[in-house]
PDB file of C-alpha atoms in Angstrom:
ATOM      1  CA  UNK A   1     134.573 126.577 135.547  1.00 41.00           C
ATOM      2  CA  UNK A   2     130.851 127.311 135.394  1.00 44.00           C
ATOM      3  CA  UNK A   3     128.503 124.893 134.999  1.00 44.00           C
ATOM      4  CA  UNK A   4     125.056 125.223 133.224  1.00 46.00           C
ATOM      5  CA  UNK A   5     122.475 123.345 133.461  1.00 45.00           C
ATOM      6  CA  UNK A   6     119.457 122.815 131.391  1.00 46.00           C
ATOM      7  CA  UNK A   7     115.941 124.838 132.351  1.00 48.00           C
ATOM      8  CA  UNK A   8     113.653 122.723 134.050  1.00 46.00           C
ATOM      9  CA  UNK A   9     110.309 122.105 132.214  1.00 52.00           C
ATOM     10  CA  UNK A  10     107.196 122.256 134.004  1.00 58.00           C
ATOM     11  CA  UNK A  11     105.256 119.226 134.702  1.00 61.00           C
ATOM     12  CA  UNK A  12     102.304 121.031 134.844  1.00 70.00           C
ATOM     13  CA  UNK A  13     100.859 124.104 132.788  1.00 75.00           C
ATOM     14  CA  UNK A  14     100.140 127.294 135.571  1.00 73.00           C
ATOM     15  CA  UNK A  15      96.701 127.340 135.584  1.00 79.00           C
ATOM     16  CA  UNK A  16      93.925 124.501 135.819  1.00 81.00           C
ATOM     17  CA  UNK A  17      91.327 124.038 133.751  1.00 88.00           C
ATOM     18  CA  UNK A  18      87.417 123.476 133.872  1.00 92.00           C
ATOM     19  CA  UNK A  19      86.891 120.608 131.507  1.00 94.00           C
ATOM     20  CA  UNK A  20      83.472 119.206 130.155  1.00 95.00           C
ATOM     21  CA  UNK A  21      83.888 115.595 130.786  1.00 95.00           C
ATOM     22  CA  UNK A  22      82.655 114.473 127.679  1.00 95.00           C
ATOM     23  CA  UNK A  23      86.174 116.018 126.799  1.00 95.00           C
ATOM     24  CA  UNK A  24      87.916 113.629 128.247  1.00 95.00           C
ATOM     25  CA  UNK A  25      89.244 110.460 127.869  1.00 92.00           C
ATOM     26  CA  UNK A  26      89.893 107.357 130.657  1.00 91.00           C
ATOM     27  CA  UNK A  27      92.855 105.202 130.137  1.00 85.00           C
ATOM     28  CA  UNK A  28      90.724 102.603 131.550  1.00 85.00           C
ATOM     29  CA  UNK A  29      87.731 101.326 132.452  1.00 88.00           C
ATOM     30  CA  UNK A  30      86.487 101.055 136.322  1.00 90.00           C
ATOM     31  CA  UNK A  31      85.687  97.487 136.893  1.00 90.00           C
ATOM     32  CA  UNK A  32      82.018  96.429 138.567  1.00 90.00           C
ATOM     33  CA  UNK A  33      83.788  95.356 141.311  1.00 90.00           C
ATOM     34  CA  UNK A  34      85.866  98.491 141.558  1.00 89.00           C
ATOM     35  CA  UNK A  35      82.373 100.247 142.082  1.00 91.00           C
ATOM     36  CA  UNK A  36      81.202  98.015 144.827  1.00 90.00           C
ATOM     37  CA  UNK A  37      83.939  98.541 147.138  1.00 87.00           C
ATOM     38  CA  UNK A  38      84.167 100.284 150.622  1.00 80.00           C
ATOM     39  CA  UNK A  39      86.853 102.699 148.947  1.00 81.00           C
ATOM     40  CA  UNK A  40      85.036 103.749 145.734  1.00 87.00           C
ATOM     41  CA  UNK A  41      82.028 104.206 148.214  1.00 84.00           C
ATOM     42  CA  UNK A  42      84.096 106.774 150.297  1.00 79.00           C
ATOM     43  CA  UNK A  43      85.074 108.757 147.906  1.00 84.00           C
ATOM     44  CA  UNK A  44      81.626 108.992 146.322  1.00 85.00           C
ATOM     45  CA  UNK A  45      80.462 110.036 149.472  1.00 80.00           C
ATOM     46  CA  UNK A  46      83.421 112.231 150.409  1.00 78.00           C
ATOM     47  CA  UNK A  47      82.622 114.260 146.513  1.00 83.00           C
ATOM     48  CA  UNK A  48      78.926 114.649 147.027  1.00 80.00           C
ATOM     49  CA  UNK A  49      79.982 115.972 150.854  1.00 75.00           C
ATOM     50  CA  UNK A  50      82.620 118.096 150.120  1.00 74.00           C
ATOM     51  CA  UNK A  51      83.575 118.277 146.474  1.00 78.00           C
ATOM     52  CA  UNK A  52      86.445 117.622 144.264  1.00 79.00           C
ATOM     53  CA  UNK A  53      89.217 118.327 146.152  1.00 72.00           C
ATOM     54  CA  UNK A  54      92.262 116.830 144.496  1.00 77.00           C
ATOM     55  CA  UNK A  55      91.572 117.542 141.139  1.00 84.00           C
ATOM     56  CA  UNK A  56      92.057 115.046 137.621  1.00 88.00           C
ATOM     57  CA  UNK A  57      95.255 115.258 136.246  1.00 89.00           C
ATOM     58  CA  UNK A  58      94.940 115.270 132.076  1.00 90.00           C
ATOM     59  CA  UNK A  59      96.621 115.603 129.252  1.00 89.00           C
ATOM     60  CA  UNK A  60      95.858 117.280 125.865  1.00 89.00           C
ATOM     61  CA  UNK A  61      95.447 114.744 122.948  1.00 87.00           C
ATOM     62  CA  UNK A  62      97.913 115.779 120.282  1.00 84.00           C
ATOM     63  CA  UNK A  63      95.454 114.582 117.776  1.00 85.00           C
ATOM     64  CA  UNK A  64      92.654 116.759 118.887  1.00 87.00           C
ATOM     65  CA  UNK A  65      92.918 120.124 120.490  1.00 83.00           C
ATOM     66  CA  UNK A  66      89.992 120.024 122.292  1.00 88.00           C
ATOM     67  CA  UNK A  67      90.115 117.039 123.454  1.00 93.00           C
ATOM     68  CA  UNK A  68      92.347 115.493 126.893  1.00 93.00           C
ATOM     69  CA  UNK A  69      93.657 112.145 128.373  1.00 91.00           C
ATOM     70  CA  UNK A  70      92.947 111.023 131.658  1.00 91.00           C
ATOM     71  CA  UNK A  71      96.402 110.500 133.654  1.00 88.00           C
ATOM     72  CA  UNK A  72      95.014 110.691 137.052  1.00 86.00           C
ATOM     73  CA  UNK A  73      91.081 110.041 139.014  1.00 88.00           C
ATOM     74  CA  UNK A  74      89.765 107.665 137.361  1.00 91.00           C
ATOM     75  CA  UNK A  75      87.499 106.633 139.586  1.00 92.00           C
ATOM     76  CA  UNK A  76      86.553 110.720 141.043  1.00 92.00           C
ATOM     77  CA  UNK A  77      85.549 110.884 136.820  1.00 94.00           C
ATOM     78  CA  UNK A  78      83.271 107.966 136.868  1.00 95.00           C
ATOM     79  CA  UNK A  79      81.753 108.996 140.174  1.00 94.00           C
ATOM     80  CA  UNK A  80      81.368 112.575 138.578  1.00 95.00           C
ATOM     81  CA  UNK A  81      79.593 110.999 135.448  1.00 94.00           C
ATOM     82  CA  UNK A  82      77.463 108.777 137.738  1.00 93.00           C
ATOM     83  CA  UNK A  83      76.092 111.576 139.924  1.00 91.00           C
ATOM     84  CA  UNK A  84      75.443 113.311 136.805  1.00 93.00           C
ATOM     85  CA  UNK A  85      78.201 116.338 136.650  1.00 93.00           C
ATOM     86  CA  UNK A  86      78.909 117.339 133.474  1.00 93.00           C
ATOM     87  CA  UNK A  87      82.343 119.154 134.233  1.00 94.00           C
ATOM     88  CA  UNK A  88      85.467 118.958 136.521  1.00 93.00           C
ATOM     89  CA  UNK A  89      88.137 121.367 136.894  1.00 91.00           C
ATOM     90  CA  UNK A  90      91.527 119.630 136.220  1.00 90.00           C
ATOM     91  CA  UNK A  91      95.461 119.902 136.346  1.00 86.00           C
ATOM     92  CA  UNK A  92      97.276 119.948 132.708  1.00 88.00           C
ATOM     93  CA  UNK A  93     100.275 117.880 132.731  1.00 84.00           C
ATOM     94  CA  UNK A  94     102.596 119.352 130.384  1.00 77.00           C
ATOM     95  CA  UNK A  95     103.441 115.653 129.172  1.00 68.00           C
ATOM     96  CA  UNK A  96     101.941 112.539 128.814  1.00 57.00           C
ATOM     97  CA  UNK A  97     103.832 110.317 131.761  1.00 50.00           C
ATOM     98  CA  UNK A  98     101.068 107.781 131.630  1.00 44.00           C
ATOM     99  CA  UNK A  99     103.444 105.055 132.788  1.00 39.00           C
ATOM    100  CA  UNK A 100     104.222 107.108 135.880  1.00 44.00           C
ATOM    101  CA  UNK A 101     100.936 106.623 137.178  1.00 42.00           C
ATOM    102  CA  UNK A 102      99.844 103.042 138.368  1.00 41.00           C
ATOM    103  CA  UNK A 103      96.641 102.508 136.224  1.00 40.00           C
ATOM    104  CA  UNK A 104      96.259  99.170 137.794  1.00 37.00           C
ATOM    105  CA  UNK A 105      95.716 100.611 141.449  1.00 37.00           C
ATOM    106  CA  UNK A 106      92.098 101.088 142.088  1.00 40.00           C
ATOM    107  CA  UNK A 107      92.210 103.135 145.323  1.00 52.00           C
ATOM    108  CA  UNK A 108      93.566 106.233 147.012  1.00 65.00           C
ATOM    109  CA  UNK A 109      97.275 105.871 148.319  1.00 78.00           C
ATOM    110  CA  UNK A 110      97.112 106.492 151.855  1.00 84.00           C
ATOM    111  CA  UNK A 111      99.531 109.660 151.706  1.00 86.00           C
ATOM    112  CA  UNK A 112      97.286 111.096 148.760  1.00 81.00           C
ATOM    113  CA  UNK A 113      94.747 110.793 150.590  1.00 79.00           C
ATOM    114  CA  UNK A 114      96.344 112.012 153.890  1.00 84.00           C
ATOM    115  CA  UNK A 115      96.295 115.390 151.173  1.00 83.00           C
ATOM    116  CA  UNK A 116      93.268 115.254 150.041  1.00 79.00           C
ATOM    117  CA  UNK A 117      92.450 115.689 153.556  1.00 82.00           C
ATOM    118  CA  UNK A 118      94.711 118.353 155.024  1.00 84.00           C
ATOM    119  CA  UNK A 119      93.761 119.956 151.720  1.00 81.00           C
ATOM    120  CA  UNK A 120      90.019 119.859 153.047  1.00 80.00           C
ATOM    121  CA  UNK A 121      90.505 121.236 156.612  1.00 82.00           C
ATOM    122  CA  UNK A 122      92.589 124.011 154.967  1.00 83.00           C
ATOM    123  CA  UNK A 123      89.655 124.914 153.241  1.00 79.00           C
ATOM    124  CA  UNK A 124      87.031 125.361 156.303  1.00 82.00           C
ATOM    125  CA  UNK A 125      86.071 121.561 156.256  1.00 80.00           C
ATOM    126  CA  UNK A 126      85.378 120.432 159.818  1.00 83.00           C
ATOM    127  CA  UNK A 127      86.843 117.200 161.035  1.00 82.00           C
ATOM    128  CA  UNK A 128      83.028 115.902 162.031  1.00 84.00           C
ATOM    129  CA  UNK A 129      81.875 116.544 157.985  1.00 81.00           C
ATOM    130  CA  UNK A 130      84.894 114.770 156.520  1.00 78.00           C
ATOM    131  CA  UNK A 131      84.621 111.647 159.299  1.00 78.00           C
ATOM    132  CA  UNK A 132      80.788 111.517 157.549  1.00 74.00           C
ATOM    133  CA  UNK A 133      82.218 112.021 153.915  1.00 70.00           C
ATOM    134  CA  UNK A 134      84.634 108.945 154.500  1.00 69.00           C
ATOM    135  CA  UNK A 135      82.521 107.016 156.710  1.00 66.00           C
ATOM    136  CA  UNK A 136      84.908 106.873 159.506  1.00 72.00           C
ATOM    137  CA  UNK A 137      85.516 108.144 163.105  1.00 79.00           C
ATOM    138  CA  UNK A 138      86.956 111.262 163.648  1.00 81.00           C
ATOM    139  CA  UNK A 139      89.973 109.387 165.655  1.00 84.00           C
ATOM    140  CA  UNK A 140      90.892 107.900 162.024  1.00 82.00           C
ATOM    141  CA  UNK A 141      90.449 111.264 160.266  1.00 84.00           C
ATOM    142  CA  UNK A 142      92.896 112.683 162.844  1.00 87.00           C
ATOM    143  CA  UNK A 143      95.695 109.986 162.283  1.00 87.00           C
ATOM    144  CA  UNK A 144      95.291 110.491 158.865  1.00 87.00           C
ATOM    145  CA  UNK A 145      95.791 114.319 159.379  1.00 88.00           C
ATOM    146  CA  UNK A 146      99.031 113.503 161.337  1.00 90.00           C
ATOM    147  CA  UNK A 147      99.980 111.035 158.900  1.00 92.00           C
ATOM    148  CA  UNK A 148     103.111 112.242 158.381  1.00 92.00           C
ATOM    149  CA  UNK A 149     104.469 113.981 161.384  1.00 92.00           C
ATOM    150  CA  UNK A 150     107.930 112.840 162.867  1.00 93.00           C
ATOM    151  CA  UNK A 151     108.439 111.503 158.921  1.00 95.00           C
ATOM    152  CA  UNK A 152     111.252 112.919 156.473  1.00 94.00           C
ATOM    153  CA  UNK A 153     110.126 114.679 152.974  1.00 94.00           C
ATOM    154  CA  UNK A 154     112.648 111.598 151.281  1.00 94.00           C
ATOM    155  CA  UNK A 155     110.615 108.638 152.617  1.00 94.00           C
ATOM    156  CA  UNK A 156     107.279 110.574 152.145  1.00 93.00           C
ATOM    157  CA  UNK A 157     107.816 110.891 148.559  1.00 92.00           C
ATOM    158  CA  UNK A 158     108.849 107.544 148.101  1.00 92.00           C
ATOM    159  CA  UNK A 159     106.141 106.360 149.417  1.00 93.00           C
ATOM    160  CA  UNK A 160     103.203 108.638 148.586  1.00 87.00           C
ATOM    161  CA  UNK A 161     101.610 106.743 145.847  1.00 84.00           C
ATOM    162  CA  UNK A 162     102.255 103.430 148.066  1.00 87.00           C
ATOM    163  CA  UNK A 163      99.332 101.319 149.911  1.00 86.00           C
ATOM    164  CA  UNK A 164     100.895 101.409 153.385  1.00 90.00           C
ATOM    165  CA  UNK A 165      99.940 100.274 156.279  1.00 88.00           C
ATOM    166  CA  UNK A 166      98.707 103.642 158.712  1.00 88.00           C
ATOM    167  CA  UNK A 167     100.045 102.279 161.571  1.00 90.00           C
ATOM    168  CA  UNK A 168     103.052 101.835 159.928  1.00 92.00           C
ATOM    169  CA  UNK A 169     103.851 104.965 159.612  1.00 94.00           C
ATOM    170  CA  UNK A 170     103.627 104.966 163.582  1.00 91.00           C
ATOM    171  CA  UNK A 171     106.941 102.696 163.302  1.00 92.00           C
ATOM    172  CA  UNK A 172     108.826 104.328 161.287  1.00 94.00           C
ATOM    173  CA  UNK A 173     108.265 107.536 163.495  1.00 94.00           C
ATOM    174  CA  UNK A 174     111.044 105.578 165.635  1.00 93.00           C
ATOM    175  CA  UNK A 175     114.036 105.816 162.915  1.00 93.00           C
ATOM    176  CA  UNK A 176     116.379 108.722 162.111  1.00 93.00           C
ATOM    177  CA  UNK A 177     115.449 110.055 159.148  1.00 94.00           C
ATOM    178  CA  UNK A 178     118.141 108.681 157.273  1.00 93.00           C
ATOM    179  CA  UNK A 179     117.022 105.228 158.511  1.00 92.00           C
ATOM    180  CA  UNK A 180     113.405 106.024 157.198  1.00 93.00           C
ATOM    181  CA  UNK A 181     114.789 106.571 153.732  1.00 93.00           C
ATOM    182  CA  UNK A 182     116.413 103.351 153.931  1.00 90.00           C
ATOM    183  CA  UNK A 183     112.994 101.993 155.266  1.00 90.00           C
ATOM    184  CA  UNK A 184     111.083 103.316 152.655  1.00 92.00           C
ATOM    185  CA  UNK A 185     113.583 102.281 149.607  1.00 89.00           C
ATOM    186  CA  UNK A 186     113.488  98.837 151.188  1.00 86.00           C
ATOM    187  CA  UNK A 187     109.711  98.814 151.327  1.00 87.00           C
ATOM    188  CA  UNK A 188     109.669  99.678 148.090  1.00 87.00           C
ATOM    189  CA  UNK A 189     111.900  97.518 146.411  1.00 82.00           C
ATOM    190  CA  UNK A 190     110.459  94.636 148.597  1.00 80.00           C
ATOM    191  CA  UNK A 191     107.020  95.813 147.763  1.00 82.00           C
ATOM    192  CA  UNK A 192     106.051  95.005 151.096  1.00 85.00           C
ATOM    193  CA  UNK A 193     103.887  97.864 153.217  1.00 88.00           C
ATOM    194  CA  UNK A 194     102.733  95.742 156.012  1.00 87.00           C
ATOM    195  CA  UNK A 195     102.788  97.034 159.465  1.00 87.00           C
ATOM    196  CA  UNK A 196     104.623  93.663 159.944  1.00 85.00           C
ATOM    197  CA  UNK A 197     107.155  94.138 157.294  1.00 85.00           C
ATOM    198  CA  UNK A 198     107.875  97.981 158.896  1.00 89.00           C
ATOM    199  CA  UNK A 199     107.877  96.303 162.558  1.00 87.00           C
ATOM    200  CA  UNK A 200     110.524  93.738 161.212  1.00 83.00           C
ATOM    201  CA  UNK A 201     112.785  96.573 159.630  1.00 86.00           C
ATOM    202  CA  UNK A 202     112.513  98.674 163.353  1.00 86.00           C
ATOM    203  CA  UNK A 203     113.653  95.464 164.788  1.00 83.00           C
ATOM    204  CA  UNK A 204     116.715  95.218 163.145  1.00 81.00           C
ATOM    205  CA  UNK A 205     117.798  98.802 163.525  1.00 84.00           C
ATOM    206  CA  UNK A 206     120.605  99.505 165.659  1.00 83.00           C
ATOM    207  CA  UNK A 207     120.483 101.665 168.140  1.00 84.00           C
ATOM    208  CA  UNK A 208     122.039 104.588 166.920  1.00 86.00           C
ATOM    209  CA  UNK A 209     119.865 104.807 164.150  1.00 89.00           C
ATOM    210  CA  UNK A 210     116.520 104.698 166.389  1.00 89.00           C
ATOM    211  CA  UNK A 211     115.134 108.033 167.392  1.00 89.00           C
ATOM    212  CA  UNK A 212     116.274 109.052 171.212  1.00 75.00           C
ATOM    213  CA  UNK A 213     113.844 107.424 173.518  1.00 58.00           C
ATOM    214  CA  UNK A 214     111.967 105.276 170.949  1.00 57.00           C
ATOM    215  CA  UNK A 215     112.670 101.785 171.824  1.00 54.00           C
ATOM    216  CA  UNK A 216     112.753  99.081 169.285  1.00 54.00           C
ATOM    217  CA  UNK A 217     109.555  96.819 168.553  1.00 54.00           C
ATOM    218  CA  UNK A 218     108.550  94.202 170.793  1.00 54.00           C
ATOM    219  CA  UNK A 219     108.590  91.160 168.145  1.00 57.00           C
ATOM    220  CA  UNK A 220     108.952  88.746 171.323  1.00 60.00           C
ATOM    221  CA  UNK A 221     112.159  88.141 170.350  1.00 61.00           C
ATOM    222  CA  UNK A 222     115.120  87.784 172.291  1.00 66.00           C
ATOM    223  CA  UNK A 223     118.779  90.093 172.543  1.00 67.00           C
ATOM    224  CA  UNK A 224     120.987  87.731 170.265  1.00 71.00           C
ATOM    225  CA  UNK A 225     117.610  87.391 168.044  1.00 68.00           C
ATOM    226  CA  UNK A 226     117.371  90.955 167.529  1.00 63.00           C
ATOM    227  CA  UNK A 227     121.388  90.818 166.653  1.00 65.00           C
ATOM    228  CA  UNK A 228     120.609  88.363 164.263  1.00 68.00           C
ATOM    229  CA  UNK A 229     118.409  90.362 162.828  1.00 65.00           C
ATOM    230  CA  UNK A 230     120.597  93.938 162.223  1.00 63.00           C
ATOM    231  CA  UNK A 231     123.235  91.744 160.765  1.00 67.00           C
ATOM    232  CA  UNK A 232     120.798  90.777 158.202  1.00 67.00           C
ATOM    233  CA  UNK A 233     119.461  94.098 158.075  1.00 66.00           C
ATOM    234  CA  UNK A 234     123.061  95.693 156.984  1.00 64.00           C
ATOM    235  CA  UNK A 235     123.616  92.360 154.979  1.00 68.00           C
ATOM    236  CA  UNK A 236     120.295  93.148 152.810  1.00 67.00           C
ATOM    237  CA  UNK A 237     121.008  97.144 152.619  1.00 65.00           C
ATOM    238  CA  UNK A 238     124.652  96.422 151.172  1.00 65.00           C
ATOM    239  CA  UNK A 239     122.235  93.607 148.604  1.00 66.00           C
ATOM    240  CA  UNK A 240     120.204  96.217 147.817  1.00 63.00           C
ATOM    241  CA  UNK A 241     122.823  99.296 147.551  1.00 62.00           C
ATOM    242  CA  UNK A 242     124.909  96.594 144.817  1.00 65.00           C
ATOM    243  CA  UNK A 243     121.193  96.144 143.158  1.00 63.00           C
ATOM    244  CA  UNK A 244     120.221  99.591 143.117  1.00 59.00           C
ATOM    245  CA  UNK A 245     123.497 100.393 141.142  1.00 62.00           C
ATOM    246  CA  UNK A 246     123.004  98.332 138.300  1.00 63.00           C
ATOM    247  CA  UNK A 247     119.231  98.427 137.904  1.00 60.00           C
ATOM    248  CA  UNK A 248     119.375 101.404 135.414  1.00 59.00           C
ATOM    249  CA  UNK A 249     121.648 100.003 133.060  1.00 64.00           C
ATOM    250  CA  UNK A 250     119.966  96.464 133.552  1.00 67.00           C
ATOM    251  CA  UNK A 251     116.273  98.225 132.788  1.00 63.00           C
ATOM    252  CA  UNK A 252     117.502  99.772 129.966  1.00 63.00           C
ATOM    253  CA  UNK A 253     118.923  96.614 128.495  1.00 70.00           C
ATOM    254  CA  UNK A 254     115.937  94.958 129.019  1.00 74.00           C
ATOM    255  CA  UNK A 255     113.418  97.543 127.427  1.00 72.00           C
ATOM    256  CA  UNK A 256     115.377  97.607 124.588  1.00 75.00           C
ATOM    257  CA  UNK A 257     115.948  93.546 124.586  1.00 79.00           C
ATOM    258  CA  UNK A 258     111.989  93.130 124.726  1.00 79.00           C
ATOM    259  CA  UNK A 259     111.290  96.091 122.135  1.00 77.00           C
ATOM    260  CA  UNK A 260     113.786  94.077 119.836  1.00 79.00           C
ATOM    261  CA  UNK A 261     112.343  90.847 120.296  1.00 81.00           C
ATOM    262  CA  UNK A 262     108.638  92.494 119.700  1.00 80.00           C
ATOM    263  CA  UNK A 263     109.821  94.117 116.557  1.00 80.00           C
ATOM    264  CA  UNK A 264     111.241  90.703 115.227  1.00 80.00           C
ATOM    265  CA  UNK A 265     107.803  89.133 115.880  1.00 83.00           C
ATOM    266  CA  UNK A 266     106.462  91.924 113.446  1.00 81.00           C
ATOM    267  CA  UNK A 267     108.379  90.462 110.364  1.00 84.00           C
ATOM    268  CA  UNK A 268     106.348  87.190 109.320  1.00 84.00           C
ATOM    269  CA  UNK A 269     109.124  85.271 107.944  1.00 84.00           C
ATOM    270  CA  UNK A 270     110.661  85.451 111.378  1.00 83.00           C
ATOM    271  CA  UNK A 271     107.359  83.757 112.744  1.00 84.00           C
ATOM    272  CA  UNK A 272     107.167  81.360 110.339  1.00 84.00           C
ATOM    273  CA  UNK A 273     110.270  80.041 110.663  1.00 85.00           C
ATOM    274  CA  UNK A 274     110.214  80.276 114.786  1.00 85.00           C
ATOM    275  CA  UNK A 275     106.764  78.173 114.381  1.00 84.00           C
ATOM    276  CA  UNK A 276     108.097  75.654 112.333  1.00 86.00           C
ATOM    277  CA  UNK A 277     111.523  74.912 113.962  1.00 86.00           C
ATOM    278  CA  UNK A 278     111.584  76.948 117.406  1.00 85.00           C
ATOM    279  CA  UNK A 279     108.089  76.412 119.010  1.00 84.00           C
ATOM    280  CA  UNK A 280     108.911  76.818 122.686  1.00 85.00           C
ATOM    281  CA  UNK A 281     111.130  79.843 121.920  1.00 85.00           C
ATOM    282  CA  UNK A 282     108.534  81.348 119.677  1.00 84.00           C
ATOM    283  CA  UNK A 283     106.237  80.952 122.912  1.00 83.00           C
ATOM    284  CA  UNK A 284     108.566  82.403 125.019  1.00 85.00           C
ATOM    285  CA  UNK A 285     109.046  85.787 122.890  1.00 84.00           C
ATOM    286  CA  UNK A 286     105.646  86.128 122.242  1.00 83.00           C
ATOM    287  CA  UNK A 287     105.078  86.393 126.542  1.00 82.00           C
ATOM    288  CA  UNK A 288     107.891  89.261 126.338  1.00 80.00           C
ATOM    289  CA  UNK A 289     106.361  90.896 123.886  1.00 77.00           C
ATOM    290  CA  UNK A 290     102.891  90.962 125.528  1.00 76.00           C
ATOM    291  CA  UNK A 291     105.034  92.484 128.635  1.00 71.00           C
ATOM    292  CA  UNK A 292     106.307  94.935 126.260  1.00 61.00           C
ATOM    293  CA  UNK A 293     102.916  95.801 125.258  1.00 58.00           C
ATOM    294  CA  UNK A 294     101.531  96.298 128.669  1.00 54.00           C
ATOM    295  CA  UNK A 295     103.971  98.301 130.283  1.00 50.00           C
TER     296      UNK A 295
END
């Protein structure tokens, strides 16, 4: 029996485009505060060093052909407009997957910009220039280049739009790469990216899992401490195996739960009546449906 399986549609057109930015549209505003920080300052100084390297990711408004939404760089557009560029080449994104990008994080991911650097040296940038651009020592832009040696392509995708720790990623060096997958999904689901959180999780690997000659973190703990630990460890991976089955089925109950519930609060009867003889309840749907609304 032969299977066949649907073509796989591009998530970005083939080429990228040079865009005026009066073209295109933000999602969002960047915050005052946003502008004042040591991250917004780095990458100012990183695009007036060595350019746009990763470029905006857009979309083209169906409403207006010449015309695109902002997806992705937010904050490399408002730097562009501020040091007075009046175009940016960009990738198309074949759909609009706003929701897959966080528009509530206000700086680079630490794996992006791990990229954005390799990308850089690739291109004839010298270690010294980029150590200027970011405002750091060259001993930082070299970690950052080795980010993710010794660390599977899983975990790194699982965590490359994730605010972790750099020396974490020194930890998880130590696991088998099926224990950094585990690592990462844990991370993840904890949202936790400390280099305390990945220290506690090397802790409580077992042995077998750890790569050959890496010994586990010193946490000052003691032998039947550290056994404590891996049997929580294995109890809280079997918690979050059970979890991880269900959460699709329980997500999609609940989006369509809250789009119900917003819908009902459309029909003004339904208020009405709420108001009069349901107050708290009429509360309590209006707070899902403002969730709804945000996601």
């Amino acid at each position: 029996m032969s299977l066949h399986h649907a073509p796989l549609t591009r998530a970005f057109e083939e080429t990228t485009l040079r865009i005026a930015i009066a073209d295109i549209s933000p999602l969002r505003e960047v915050r005052p505060d946003v502008r004042k920080s040591v991250k917004y300052g780095q990458i100012a100084a990183s695009i007036r060093e060595v350019g746009i390297i990763e470029p905006p990711v857009v979309v083209r408004d169906p409403l207006d052909s010449g015309r695109f939404r902002l997806l992705d760089g937010h904050l490399r557009l408002d730097i562009l407009i501020s040091q007075g560029v009046a175009e940016v080449v960009c990738l198309i994104a074949t759909e609009d997957e706003a929701f897959t990008y966080n528009r509530r994080v206000s700086r680079i991911a630490i794996i992006q910009e791990h990229k954005m650097i390799m990308k850089a040296v690739k291109q004839g940038v010298s270690e010294e220039r980029l150590a200027r651009a970011l405002n750091v020592n060259i001993a930082s832009i070299r970690k950052k280049l080795n980010l993710l040696d010794g660390i599977c392509p899983e975990a790194a995708e699982l965590l490359r739009d994730k605010h972790v720790a750099l020396n974490a990623f020194v930890q998880l060096r130590k696991l088998k790469p099926m224990r950094q997958i585990i690592a990462a999904e844990m991370m993840v689901a904890m949202n936790r990216y400390s280099l305390g959180y990945v220290k506690s999780i090397v802790a409580a690997t077992p042995p077998d899992q750890l790569v050959q000659g890496k010994r586990q973190t010193d946490l000052g703990l003691s032998p039947e401490q550290l056994d404590v630990m891996t049997k929580e460890a294995a109890r809280l991976d079997l918690e979050f195996r059970s979890v991880e089955q269900s959460y699709g089925a329980d997500h999609l109950d609940l989006v369509l739960a809250s789009a119900y519930v917003t819908s009902l609060l459309e029909n003004a009867k339904v208020v009405g009546h709420l108001a009069r003889h349901h107050a708290d309840l009429l509360n309590e749907f209006q707070k899902i449906a403002e969730l709804q609304k945000a996601a």
